């Protein structure tokens, strides 16, 4: 099993334990372990084979969890998960897809009303039986009923960040200019640049709260208003996305923005550091804790979870900061941390040491090294792709049409490819300050090897090798195909290295550690494909490639002129990986970039 699959098992265990009412510390242990495993850059399968290291050396992994990880790696299953699933009807777990209905409430519905499916849940809501339960009420019942259609539809998937961004910009345009609106910012996973977004959080500073909410309620895409209070309003859009708007005081805006941006894990660590410094941080600001009762201090010091203890009558909180995020972090002696890094990986260590990376910007890119033209399955000619690249301020591009194996895309054989390269040579003679590179996206064949012979490939400037067929092959076979391709003297980079399509297709089984080793050994690059449905490599893998000293190339894989616009999504993914301008191959002039790749 790979890390993501192990993490998914632990997340499922946490859900099932919480449903059964297990100890909160136990539930949190599995959730934290899942996060640690998902973010760990190295394959745990390789980790355990190294006898000099122990799984218990990883943060949050004790002996019990280490044994379970080992069992999953060796058998592919876990009896504990099977036993938990056997005790709970499958339909009950489907109820967790209803927005706002977590394991605890699902358990109450099951135990007290006998509800064990989405169909039964709808019937209970329509019969007004849910509102009678403690902790629910008519409002919660209505919210559940409103969310059922969403839970039962295909729209119950997180949106690509690119899709959420379109909605966010439309909402911004709709709200800006409203009377009394002083400031508007988006928070949550959208602001952190996660590749998918589950909902949108908007924070506003406004003199006229009701004017802003009324304008929000007039947004054309609204399906329903889920709730409206004094300072918060929630809507569901016709595409199923929930959007929450919160009005916060001017002096608390920075604290609220930091709090609602998250991630949860980042904020837990921040609050812990604050407590150690005699401070308290929440969405309203940073407070100095004074005159605290010694007994209360001793009690809270023993707490292992992130919940805050009840205040005593002798405790005094003095507000000291919160107007800006910079102020919040500064109270702990830290610089402002970019939202993309707030995943509780190593951002606090870097911030404390003064080594936070200067993250890459879109303007840093000088070239685009993966695109297609009408010669294969693209929509525009070479000349048109040149014009599009120049309009975006680029200095060079590589034309990388498909090779012959991709027959459905009219892939090029050697003869057509050489003819295209001759055309590129002629075009380059007419250009000033811009270079077109002769390239191809060559298939890494199912039986191994590349789709174009070496005596042709050596005539190129840039060769991208990709797996398009045989993606269901065993891990060892796919890994060998890619590793062998990296050993080819004329290959430049591996394109979309794991083959995933977000929300549609999992990565194929590939040993990325072996890929990193081969790329390092042979002096090759790995691609971060900026297509928002791919973003392949992901942020964790990009960070791992950086640690191995492997250059990353951010490419559009454009099939049209407009396709180059996706480069910004690749930049966002690279920022989440902590990558700088120096980590990216195509931020340099081609004369320097080509020296970082070993060819020939």
PDB file of C-alpha atoms in Angstrom, residues 4-17 30-35 38 81:
ATOM      1  CA  UNK A   4      -2.146   7.827   0.652  1.00  0.00           C
ATOM      2  CA  UNK A   5      -3.923   4.468   0.969  1.00  0.00           C
ATOM      3  CA  UNK A   6      -2.605   3.930   4.502  1.00  0.00           C
ATOM      4  CA  UNK A   7      -3.701   7.440   5.471  1.00  0.00           C
ATOM      5  CA  UNK A   8      -7.185   6.755   4.057  1.00  0.00           C
ATOM      6  CA  UNK A   9      -7.458   3.623   6.227  1.00  0.00           C
ATOM      7  CA  UNK A  10      -6.596   5.589   9.360  1.00  0.00           C
ATOM      8  CA  UNK A  11      -9.079   8.346   8.448  1.00  0.00           C
ATOM      9  CA  UNK A  12     -11.796   5.700   8.058  1.00  0.00           C
ATOM     10  CA  UNK A  13     -10.911   4.208  11.437  1.00  0.00           C
ATOM     11  CA  UNK A  14     -11.177   7.665  13.020  1.00  0.00           C
ATOM     12  CA  UNK A  15     -14.654   8.179  11.517  1.00  0.00           C
ATOM     13  CA  UNK A  16     -15.848   4.777  12.682  1.00  0.00           C
ATOM     14  CA  UNK A  17     -14.440   5.196  16.185  1.00  0.00           C
ATOM     15  CA  UNK A  30      -5.737   8.193  14.153  1.00  0.00           C
ATOM     16  CA  UNK A  31      -6.546  11.476  12.420  1.00  0.00           C
ATOM     17  CA  UNK A  32      -3.133  12.912  13.263  1.00  0.00           C
ATOM     18  CA  UNK A  33      -1.446   9.712  12.129  1.00  0.00           C
ATOM     19  CA  UNK A  34      -3.316   9.867   8.823  1.00  0.00           C
ATOM     20  CA  UNK A  35      -2.097  13.405   8.293  1.00  0.00           C
ATOM     21  CA  UNK A  38      -0.195  11.476   3.918  1.00  0.00           C
ATOM     22  CA  UNK A  81     -11.033  -1.768  10.195  1.00  0.00           C
TER      23      UNK A  81
END
